[in-house]
PDB file of C-alpha atoms in Angstrom:
ATOM      1  CA  MET H1042      -2.020 -33.267   0.933  1.00 49.00           C
ATOM      2  CA  SER H1043      -2.117 -29.631   2.064  1.00 66.00           C
ATOM      3  CA  GLN H1044       0.016 -27.009   0.381  1.00 80.00           C
ATOM      4  CA  THR H1045       1.504 -23.968   2.072  1.00 87.00           C
ATOM      5  CA  ARG H1046       0.265 -20.645   0.743  1.00 94.00           C
ATOM      6  CA  TYR H1047       2.395 -17.502   0.922  1.00 96.00           C
ATOM      7  CA  VAL H1048       0.622 -14.129   1.196  1.00 97.00           C
ATOM      8  CA  VAL H1049       2.442 -10.871   0.494  1.00 97.00           C
ATOM      9  CA  HIS H1050       1.495  -7.349  -0.515  1.00 96.00           C
ATOM     10  CA  GLY H1051       1.992  -5.903  -3.979  1.00 94.00           C
ATOM     11  CA  ASP H1052       3.200  -6.893  -7.430  1.00 93.00           C
ATOM     12  CA  SER H1053       6.928  -6.446  -6.767  1.00 94.00           C
ATOM     13  CA  ALA H1054       6.893  -8.487  -3.562  1.00 95.00           C
ATOM     14  CA  THR H1055       4.848 -11.214  -5.262  1.00 95.00           C
ATOM     15  CA  GLY H1056       7.384 -11.438  -8.075  1.00 94.00           C
ATOM     16  CA  CYS H1057      10.214 -11.541  -5.542  1.00 94.00           C
ATOM     17  CA  LEU H1058       8.672 -14.500  -3.689  1.00 94.00           C
ATOM     18  CA  LYS H1059       7.951 -16.334  -6.933  1.00 93.00           C
ATOM     19  CA  GLU H1060      11.603 -16.056  -7.925  1.00 93.00           C
ATOM     20  CA  MET H1061      12.738 -17.065  -4.446  1.00 92.00           C
ATOM     21  CA  ALA H1062      10.497 -20.143  -4.593  1.00 89.00           C
ATOM     22  CA  ARG H1063      11.849 -21.002  -8.036  1.00 88.00           C
ATOM     23  CA  GLN H1064      15.461 -20.689  -6.878  1.00 88.00           C
ATOM     24  CA  SER H1065      14.774 -22.719  -3.742  1.00 84.00           C
ATOM     25  CA  GLY H1066      12.653 -25.387  -5.384  1.00 83.00           C
ATOM     26  CA  GLN H1067       9.955 -24.786  -2.745  1.00 77.00           C
ATOM     27  CA  PRO H1068       6.464 -25.772  -3.872  1.00 73.00           C
ATOM     28  CA  CYS H1069       4.027 -23.118  -2.698  1.00 81.00           C
ATOM     29  CA  GLN H1070       1.153 -20.999  -3.859  1.00 91.00           C
ATOM     30  CA  ILE H1071       1.800 -17.244  -3.710  1.00 94.00           C
ATOM     31  CA  ILE H1072      -1.224 -15.028  -3.111  1.00 96.00           C
ATOM     32  CA  LYS H1073      -1.049 -11.296  -3.646  1.00 95.00           C
ATOM     33  CA  MET H1074      -2.676  -8.723  -1.396  1.00 95.00           C
ATOM     34  CA  TYR H1075      -3.476  -5.749  -3.631  1.00 93.00           C
ATOM     35  CA  ASP H1076      -5.421  -3.249  -1.524  1.00 95.00           C
ATOM     36  CA  ASP H1077      -3.335  -0.434  -0.013  1.00 94.00           C
ATOM     37  CA  LEU H1078      -4.697  -0.638   3.521  1.00 96.00           C
ATOM     38  CA  ARG H1079      -2.654   2.382   4.609  1.00 94.00           C
ATOM     39  CA  ILE H1080      -5.011   4.850   2.999  1.00 94.00           C
ATOM     40  CA  GLY H1081      -8.693   5.614   3.479  1.00 94.00           C
ATOM     41  CA  PRO H1082     -11.523   3.938   5.416  1.00 96.00           C
ATOM     42  CA  LEU H1083     -11.292   0.186   6.053  1.00 97.00           C
ATOM     43  CA  ILE H1084     -14.862  -0.507   7.128  1.00 97.00           C
ATOM     44  CA  ASP H1085     -15.519  -3.070   4.358  1.00 97.00           C
ATOM     45  CA  ALA H1086     -11.958  -3.943   3.340  1.00 97.00           C
ATOM     46  CA  ASP H1087     -12.447  -7.595   4.349  1.00 97.00           C
ATOM     47  CA  GLN H1088     -15.871  -8.018   2.739  1.00 97.00           C
ATOM     48  CA  PRO H1089     -16.579  -9.890  -0.547  1.00 96.00           C
ATOM     49  CA  HIS H1090     -17.958  -6.730  -2.176  1.00 93.00           C
ATOM     50  CA  PRO H1091     -15.985  -3.813  -0.681  1.00 96.00           C
ATOM     51  CA  ALA H1092     -17.917  -0.932  -2.197  1.00 96.00           C
ATOM     52  CA  VAL H1093     -16.275   1.699   0.035  1.00 96.00           C
ATOM     53  CA  ARG H1094     -12.771   0.487  -0.789  1.00 95.00           C
ATOM     54  CA  LEU H1095     -13.482   0.294  -4.515  1.00 93.00           C
ATOM     55  CA  GLN H1096     -14.848   3.836  -4.499  1.00 94.00           C
ATOM     56  CA  TRP H1097     -11.715   4.936  -2.671  1.00 93.00           C
ATOM     57  CA  LEU H1098      -9.581   3.308  -5.381  1.00 91.00           C
ATOM     58  CA  ARG H1099     -11.567   5.143  -8.064  1.00 91.00           C
ATOM     59  CA  THR H1100     -11.142   8.456  -6.238  1.00 93.00           C
ATOM     60  CA  ILE H1101      -7.366   8.060  -6.094  1.00 93.00           C
ATOM     61  CA  CYS H1102      -7.059   6.806  -9.668  1.00 90.00           C
ATOM     62  CA  GLN H1103      -9.118   9.603 -11.199  1.00 91.00           C
ATOM     63  CA  ALA H1104      -6.536  12.127  -9.981  1.00 92.00           C
ATOM     64  CA  GLN H1105      -3.621  10.422 -11.733  1.00 91.00           C
ATOM     65  CA  TRP H1106      -1.894  11.688 -14.867  1.00 87.00           C
ATOM     66  CA  TRP H1107      -2.410   8.540 -16.902  1.00 80.00           C
ATOM     67  CA  PRO H1108      -3.453   8.765 -20.536  1.00 80.00           C
ATOM     68  CA  ASP H1109      -6.677   6.888 -21.278  1.00 82.00           C
ATOM     69  CA  ILE H1110      -7.655   7.249 -17.617  1.00 81.00           C
ATOM     70  CA  ASP H1111     -11.049   5.549 -18.004  1.00 83.00           C
ATOM     71  CA  GLN H1112      -9.449   2.444 -19.483  1.00 86.00           C
ATOM     72  CA  HIS H1113      -6.842   2.271 -16.720  1.00 82.00           C
ATOM     73  CA  LEU H1114      -9.467   2.850 -14.056  1.00 86.00           C
ATOM     74  CA  ALA H1115     -11.641   0.004 -15.319  1.00 88.00           C
ATOM     75  CA  SER H1116      -8.642  -2.315 -15.545  1.00 89.00           C
ATOM     76  CA  LEU H1117      -7.408  -1.489 -12.039  1.00 88.00           C
ATOM     77  CA  THR H1118     -10.857  -1.834 -10.500  1.00 90.00           C
ATOM     78  CA  ASN H1119     -11.330  -5.262 -12.071  1.00 92.00           C
ATOM     79  CA  HIS H1120      -7.858  -6.347 -11.007  1.00 92.00           C
ATOM     80  CA  ALA H1121      -8.399  -5.139  -7.449  1.00 92.00           C
ATOM     81  CA  LEU H1122     -11.686  -7.030  -7.142  1.00 94.00           C
ATOM     82  CA  GLU H1123     -10.309 -10.228  -8.699  1.00 95.00           C
ATOM     83  CA  THR H1124      -7.266 -10.182  -6.431  1.00 95.00           C
ATOM     84  CA  HIS H1125      -9.441  -9.507  -3.388  1.00 96.00           C
ATOM     85  CA  HIS H1126     -11.735 -12.441  -4.210  1.00 96.00           C
ATOM     86  CA  HIS H1127      -8.748 -14.718  -4.764  1.00 96.00           C
ATOM     87  CA  LEU H1128      -7.396 -13.820  -1.319  1.00 96.00           C
ATOM     88  CA  LEU H1129     -10.767 -14.386   0.370  1.00 97.00           C
ATOM     89  CA  GLN H1130     -11.138 -17.763  -1.343  1.00 96.00           C
ATOM     90  CA  ALA H1131      -7.696 -18.801  -0.104  1.00 94.00           C
ATOM     91  CA  LEU H1132      -8.503 -17.716   3.447  1.00 95.00           C
ATOM     92  CA  ALA H1133     -11.700 -19.787   3.359  1.00 95.00           C
ATOM     93  CA  THR H1134      -9.697 -23.036   3.100  1.00 95.00           C
ATOM     94  CA  PRO H1135      -7.610 -24.522   5.940  1.00 95.00           C
ATOM     95  CA  ASP H1136      -4.268 -25.163   4.224  1.00 94.00           C
ATOM     96  CA  PRO H1137      -1.301 -23.503   5.994  1.00 95.00           C
ATOM     97  CA  ILE H1138      -0.727 -19.797   5.382  1.00 96.00           C
ATOM     98  CA  VAL H1139       2.567 -17.940   5.718  1.00 97.00           C
ATOM     99  CA  VAL H1140       2.370 -14.140   5.672  1.00 98.00           C
ATOM    100  CA  TRP H1141       5.516 -12.281   4.577  1.00 98.00           C
ATOM    101  CA  VAL H1142       5.872  -8.867   6.214  1.00 98.00           C
ATOM    102  CA  GLY H1143       8.217  -6.063   7.135  1.00 96.00           C
ATOM    103  CA  ASN H1144       7.710  -3.324   9.691  1.00 94.00           C
ATOM    104  CA  THR H1145       5.498  -1.138   7.500  1.00 94.00           C
ATOM    105  CA  ALA H1146       1.951   0.018   8.188  1.00 95.00           C
ATOM    106  CA  ILE H1147       0.568  -1.862   5.229  1.00 95.00           C
ATOM    107  CA  ASP H1148       2.158  -5.154   6.338  1.00 97.00           C
ATOM    108  CA  GLN H1149       0.923  -4.787   9.910  1.00 96.00           C
ATOM    109  CA  LEU H1150      -2.615  -4.175   8.705  1.00 98.00           C
ATOM    110  CA  MET H1151      -2.433  -7.031   6.197  1.00 98.00           C
ATOM    111  CA  LEU H1152      -1.290  -9.470   8.876  1.00 98.00           C
ATOM    112  CA  ALA H1153      -4.063  -8.339  11.233  1.00 98.00           C
ATOM    113  CA  MET H1154      -6.711  -8.735   8.530  1.00 98.00           C
ATOM    114  CA  ILE H1155      -5.501 -12.215   7.561  1.00 98.00           C
ATOM    115  CA  ALA H1156      -5.440 -13.331  11.192  1.00 98.00           C
ATOM    116  CA  SER H1157      -9.025 -12.152  11.465  1.00 98.00           C
ATOM    117  CA  LEU H1158     -10.258 -13.844   8.282  1.00 97.00           C
ATOM    118  CA  ALA H1159      -8.347 -17.149   8.306  1.00 97.00           C
ATOM    119  CA  LEU H1160     -10.251 -20.194   9.517  1.00 97.00           C
ATOM    120  CA  PRO H1161      -9.544 -21.056  13.175  1.00 95.00           C
ATOM    121  CA  GLN H1162      -8.078 -24.424  12.135  1.00 96.00           C
ATOM    122  CA  THR H1163      -5.749 -22.870   9.539  1.00 96.00           C
ATOM    123  CA  PRO H1164      -2.083 -23.053  10.607  1.00 96.00           C
ATOM    124  CA  LEU H1165      -0.902 -19.432  10.458  1.00 97.00           C
ATOM    125  CA  SER H1166       2.749 -18.371  10.377  1.00 98.00           C
ATOM    126  CA  VAL H1167       4.687 -15.213   9.601  1.00 98.00           C
ATOM    127  CA  VAL H1168       8.056 -14.369   8.086  1.00 98.00           C
ATOM    128  CA  ASP H1169       9.059 -10.951   9.408  1.00 97.00           C
ATOM    129  CA  ILE H1170      12.034  -9.683   7.416  1.00 97.00           C
ATOM    130  CA  THR H1171      12.615  -6.676   9.711  1.00 95.00           C
ATOM    131  CA  GLY H1172      16.302  -6.429  10.556  1.00 94.00           C
ATOM    132  CA  ARG H1173      17.030  -9.746   8.835  1.00 94.00           C
ATOM    133  CA  VAL H1174      17.901  -8.433   5.370  1.00 94.00           C
ATOM    134  CA  ASP H1175      20.207  -5.651   4.210  1.00 91.00           C
ATOM    135  CA  ASP H1176      17.722  -3.642   2.159  1.00 88.00           C
ATOM    136  CA  SER H1177      15.676  -0.966   3.934  1.00 87.00           C
ATOM    137  CA  HIS H1178      14.584   2.667   3.708  1.00 82.00           C
ATOM    138  CA  MET H1179      14.998   4.826   6.812  1.00 81.00           C
ATOM    139  CA  GLY H1180      14.557   1.776   9.002  1.00 85.00           C
ATOM    140  CA  GLN H1181      11.551   0.468   7.084  1.00 88.00           C
ATOM    141  CA  PHE H1182      11.726  -3.066   5.664  1.00 93.00           C
ATOM    142  CA  ALA H1183       9.548  -4.318   2.826  1.00 94.00           C
ATOM    143  CA  VAL H1184       9.674  -7.549   0.844  1.00 96.00           C
ATOM    144  CA  ALA H1185       9.401  -5.595  -2.402  1.00 93.00           C
ATOM    145  CA  MET H1186      12.834  -4.038  -1.775  1.00 92.00           C
ATOM    146  CA  CYS H1187      14.632  -7.366  -1.342  1.00 93.00           C
ATOM    147  CA  PRO H1188      16.459  -9.467  -3.941  1.00 93.00           C
ATOM    148  CA  PRO H1189      14.991 -12.979  -3.898  1.00 93.00           C
ATOM    149  CA  GLU H1190      18.230 -14.618  -2.771  1.00 93.00           C
ATOM    150  CA  SER H1191      18.222 -12.546   0.431  1.00 93.00           C
ATOM    151  CA  LEU H1192      14.979 -14.204   1.543  1.00 93.00           C
ATOM    152  CA  LYS H1193      15.894 -17.859   1.042  1.00 91.00           C
ATOM    153  CA  HIS H1194      17.383 -18.315   4.520  1.00 91.00           C
ATOM    154  CA  LEU H1195      14.314 -16.967   6.345  1.00 94.00           C
ATOM    155  CA  THR H1196      11.900 -19.423   7.975  1.00 93.00           C
ATOM    156  CA  PRO H1197       8.322 -18.899   9.186  1.00 96.00           C
ATOM    157  CA  ALA H1198       7.421 -18.515  12.850  1.00 98.00           C
ATOM    158  CA  THR H1199       4.108 -19.909  14.031  1.00 98.00           C
ATOM    159  CA  ILE H1200       1.666 -17.306  15.303  1.00 98.00           C
ATOM    160  CA  PRO H1201       0.513 -18.533  18.738  1.00 97.00           C
ATOM    161  CA  PRO H1202      -3.178 -18.281  19.743  1.00 96.00           C
ATOM    162  CA  ALA H1203      -2.649 -15.255  22.010  1.00 97.00           C
ATOM    163  CA  GLN H1204      -0.890 -13.275  19.293  1.00 97.00           C
ATOM    164  CA  ARG H1205      -3.514 -14.305  16.786  1.00 97.00           C
ATOM    165  CA  GLN H1206      -6.235 -12.968  19.083  1.00 98.00           C
ATOM    166  CA  THR H1207      -4.334  -9.692  19.512  1.00 98.00           C
ATOM    167  CA  LEU H1208      -4.073  -9.325  15.733  1.00 98.00           C
ATOM    168  CA  GLN H1209      -7.803  -9.963  15.379  1.00 98.00           C
ATOM    169  CA  GLN H1210      -8.510  -7.250  17.936  1.00 98.00           C
ATOM    170  CA  GLN H1211      -6.208  -4.860  16.082  1.00 98.00           C
ATOM    171  CA  TRP H1212      -8.078  -5.444  12.846  1.00 98.00           C
ATOM    172  CA  ALA H1213     -11.460  -4.936  14.528  1.00 98.00           C
ATOM    173  CA  TYR H1214     -10.179  -1.609  15.877  1.00 98.00           C
ATOM    174  CA  TRP H1215      -8.737  -0.295  12.625  1.00 98.00           C
ATOM    175  CA  LYS H1216     -11.790  -1.273  10.591  1.00 97.00           C
ATOM    176  CA  THR H1217     -13.752   1.422  12.413  1.00 96.00           C
ATOM    177  CA  ALA H1218     -10.966   3.815  13.484  1.00 96.00           C
ATOM    178  CA  ALA H1219      -9.221   4.258  10.130  1.00 95.00           C
ATOM    179  CA  GLN H1220     -10.012   7.567   8.443  1.00 91.00           C
ATOM    180  CA  GLY H1221      -6.861   9.156   6.972  1.00 94.00           C
ATOM    181  CA  TRP H1222      -3.611   7.355   6.188  1.00 93.00           C
ATOM    182  CA  ARG H1223      -1.640   5.033   8.430  1.00 94.00           C
ATOM    183  CA  GLN H1224       2.044   5.115   9.205  1.00 93.00           C
ATOM    184  CA  ILE H1225       4.421   3.712  11.812  1.00 91.00           C
ATOM    185  CA  ASP H1226       5.525   6.469  14.180  1.00 88.00           C
ATOM    186  CA  ALA H1227       8.908   6.899  15.852  1.00 84.00           C
ATOM    187  CA  THR H1228       7.910   4.566  18.686  1.00 88.00           C
ATOM    188  CA  GLY H1229       6.900   1.774  16.314  1.00 87.00           C
ATOM    189  CA  GLN H1230       3.170   2.314  16.809  1.00 92.00           C
ATOM    190  CA  LEU H1231       0.608   2.339  14.019  1.00 94.00           C
ATOM    191  CA  VAL H1232      -1.059   5.766  13.859  1.00 95.00           C
ATOM    192  CA  ASP H1233      -3.736   7.370  11.689  1.00 95.00           C
ATOM    193  CA  LEU H1234      -2.758  10.753  10.212  1.00 94.00           C
ATOM    194  CA  PRO H1235      -5.040  13.346   8.579  1.00 96.00           C
ATOM    195  CA  MET H1236      -5.380  13.143   4.816  1.00 95.00           C
ATOM    196  CA  ASP H1237      -3.892  16.641   4.454  1.00 96.00           C
ATOM    197  CA  HIS H1238      -0.898  15.938   6.705  1.00 94.00           C
ATOM    198  CA  LEU H1239       1.613  16.369   3.848  1.00 95.00           C
ATOM    199  CA  ASP H1240      -0.134  19.165   1.954  1.00 97.00           C
ATOM    200  CA  THR H1241       2.047  21.797   3.628  1.00 96.00           C
ATOM    201  CA  LYS H1242       5.158  19.861   2.608  1.00 96.00           C
ATOM    202  CA  LEU H1243       3.968  19.641  -0.992  1.00 97.00           C
ATOM    203  CA  LEU H1244       3.329  23.383  -1.098  1.00 97.00           C
ATOM    204  CA  ALA H1245       6.646  24.222   0.568  1.00 97.00           C
ATOM    205  CA  THR H1246       8.523  22.067  -1.951  1.00 97.00           C
ATOM    206  CA  ILE H1247       6.848  23.820  -4.888  1.00 97.00           C
ATOM    207  CA  ALA H1248       7.554  27.220  -3.312  1.00 96.00           C
ATOM    208  CA  GLU H1249      11.228  26.323  -2.992  1.00 96.00           C
ATOM    209  CA  MET H1250      11.580  24.899  -6.501  1.00 95.00           C
ATOM    210  CA  GLY H1251       9.391  27.320  -8.449  1.00 94.00           C
ATOM    211  CA  ARG H1252       7.846  25.997 -11.634  1.00 94.00           C
ATOM    212  CA  CYS H1253       8.926  22.369 -11.921  1.00 93.00           C
ATOM    213  CA  PRO H1254       7.661  18.949 -13.023  1.00 93.00           C
ATOM    214  CA  ALA H1255       5.004  17.584 -10.678  1.00 94.00           C
ATOM    215  CA  GLY H1256       6.783  14.230 -10.651  1.00 93.00           C
ATOM    216  CA  GLU H1257       9.879  15.858  -9.158  1.00 94.00           C
ATOM    217  CA  VAL H1258       7.829  17.358  -6.335  1.00 95.00           C
ATOM    218  CA  ILE H1259       6.254  13.991  -5.584  1.00 95.00           C
ATOM    219  CA  GLY H1260       9.654  12.295  -5.639  1.00 92.00           C
ATOM    220  CA  ILE H1261      11.216  14.768  -3.211  1.00 94.00           C
ATOM    221  CA  VAL H1262       8.383  14.438  -0.684  1.00 94.00           C
ATOM    222  CA  LEU H1263       8.329  10.655  -1.006  1.00 90.00           C
ATOM    223  CA  ASN H1264      12.067  10.317  -0.425  1.00 87.00           C
ATOM    224  CA  GLU H1265      11.777  12.226   2.835  1.00 86.00           C
ATOM    225  CA  GLN H1266       9.023   9.947   4.184  1.00 80.00           C
ATOM    226  CA  ARG H1267      10.090   7.060   6.359  1.00 72.00           C
ATOM    227  CA  GLY H1268       6.854   5.202   5.785  1.00 70.00           C
ATOM    228  CA  LEU H1269       7.157   4.292   2.078  1.00 75.00           C
ATOM    229  CA  LEU H1270       4.049   6.252   1.131  1.00 83.00           C
ATOM    230  CA  SER H1271       2.304   5.659  -2.191  1.00 87.00           C
ATOM    231  CA  ASP H1272       3.035   8.161  -4.971  1.00 91.00           C
ATOM    232  CA  SER H1273      -0.586   7.817  -6.110  1.00 92.00           C
ATOM    233  CA  PHE H1274      -1.730   9.220  -2.777  1.00 94.00           C
ATOM    234  CA  LEU H1275       0.480  12.308  -3.138  1.00 95.00           C
ATOM    235  CA  ILE H1276      -0.639  12.857  -6.726  1.00 95.00           C
ATOM    236  CA  TRP H1277      -4.224  12.858  -5.449  1.00 96.00           C
ATOM    237  CA  ARG H1278      -3.316  15.374  -2.728  1.00 97.00           C
ATOM    238  CA  LEU H1279      -1.620  17.590  -5.332  1.00 97.00           C
ATOM    239  CA  HIS H1280      -4.759  17.371  -7.471  1.00 96.00           C
ATOM    240  CA  LEU H1281      -6.862  18.571  -4.522  1.00 97.00           C
ATOM    241  CA  LEU H1282      -4.482  21.484  -3.983  1.00 97.00           C
ATOM    242  CA  GLN H1283      -5.062  22.410  -7.611  1.00 96.00           C
ATOM    243  CA  ASP H1284      -8.830  22.194  -7.096  1.00 96.00           C
ATOM    244  CA  ALA H1285      -8.439  24.495  -4.069  1.00 96.00           C
ATOM    245  CA  GLY H1286      -6.665  27.085  -6.245  1.00 96.00           C
ATOM    246  CA  LYS H1287      -3.355  26.805  -4.397  1.00 97.00           C
ATOM    247  CA  VAL H1288      -1.443  25.061  -7.195  1.00 97.00           C
ATOM    248  CA  ALA H1289      -1.584  25.532 -10.960  1.00 96.00           C
ATOM    249  CA  TYR H1290      -1.010  22.685 -13.424  1.00 95.00           C
ATOM    250  CA  LEU H1291       0.884  23.778 -16.544  1.00 93.00           C
ATOM    251  CA  PRO H1292       0.737  21.350 -19.487  1.00 86.00           C
ATOM    252  CA  VAL H1293       4.026  20.543 -21.203  1.00 89.00           C
ATOM    253  CA  GLU H1294       5.011  18.437 -24.200  1.00 84.00           C
ATOM    254  CA  ARG H1295       6.537  15.307 -22.660  1.00 78.00           C
ATOM    255  CA  ASP H1296       5.668  11.812 -21.493  1.00 75.00           C
ATOM    256  CA  PRO H1297       2.237  12.263 -19.829  1.00 73.00           C
ATOM    257  CA  TRP H1298       3.181   9.712 -17.188  1.00 73.00           C
ATOM    258  CA  LEU H1299       5.603  12.301 -15.756  1.00 79.00           C
ATOM    259  CA  GLY H1300       2.814  14.755 -15.100  1.00 90.00           C
ATOM    260  CA  PRO H1301       2.494  18.467 -15.844  1.00 93.00           C
ATOM    261  CA  ASP H1302       4.599  21.280 -14.488  1.00 95.00           C
ATOM    262  CA  VAL H1303       3.306  22.820 -11.275  1.00 96.00           C
ATOM    263  CA  GLN H1304       3.682  26.156  -9.539  1.00 96.00           C
ATOM    264  CA  LEU H1305       1.983  28.027  -6.741  1.00 97.00           C
ATOM    265  CA  THR H1306      -0.801  30.356  -7.841  1.00 94.00           C
ATOM    266  CA  ALA H1307      -0.550  34.122  -7.518  1.00 77.00           C
ATOM    267  CA  GLU H1308      -3.333  34.013  -4.916  1.00 65.00           C
ATOM    268  CA  HIS H1309      -1.305  31.592  -2.791  1.00 64.00           C
ATOM    269  CA  PRO H1310       2.372  32.489  -3.388  1.00 63.00           C
ATOM    270  CA  ASP H1311       3.403  30.921  -0.076  1.00 59.00           C
ATOM    271  CA  GLY H1312       0.978  28.004  -0.135  1.00 54.00           C
TER     272      GLY H1312
END
């Protein structure tokens, strides 16, 4: 007897679906998509050994403020690869798959990739929560933001062959076109933005605040972004601004997870 598999992106969304399934008494396997497809090249993101994607993960992680960075990097790399292999194994079997998505760039890319990788005979459905739950951020809906009970009334919609083909074509396009970071624009289209698109905003925020905790700068810029951007990405961008001599990191005695203080350098007082 076949069993329905749910696929969703991220730890929080996975936990949400697990609790929803427990509350509903629905037997299902929940598979987590881990890779943040919004950021960086996607040329091998659907391959068993995604060397480009793993190197991208290492690049982002090495800029973070974590203590014991090497240990965290090794753990995250192993977790990313294990999760990726688990997803590919699931997509190689024909049991029904239901993909849970909102209207975010990462969910659109995840759905397109799964439609491309799933076996032709695999029944493929989607639960799009957009506009069907109360929780959102600037018009963006994500499963991770929802309490489990808000999802129990939602039912999957079968993806017809024509839509499935369109999704496959979208994935083929983005595998080669993706270079910077993806967001949904004001018209609802998926667009690729330059990696340094928010550098000016980071610098302007530091200029306005003066010396301040780096975590506060990241939080301010994140809260103003409609697209639910990753904080790790902005920390990496801030690190590159430091390397370029535009921003100075100032160590302080506090929880290292909060990051150092930052300020503009004398050579770049206005960014």
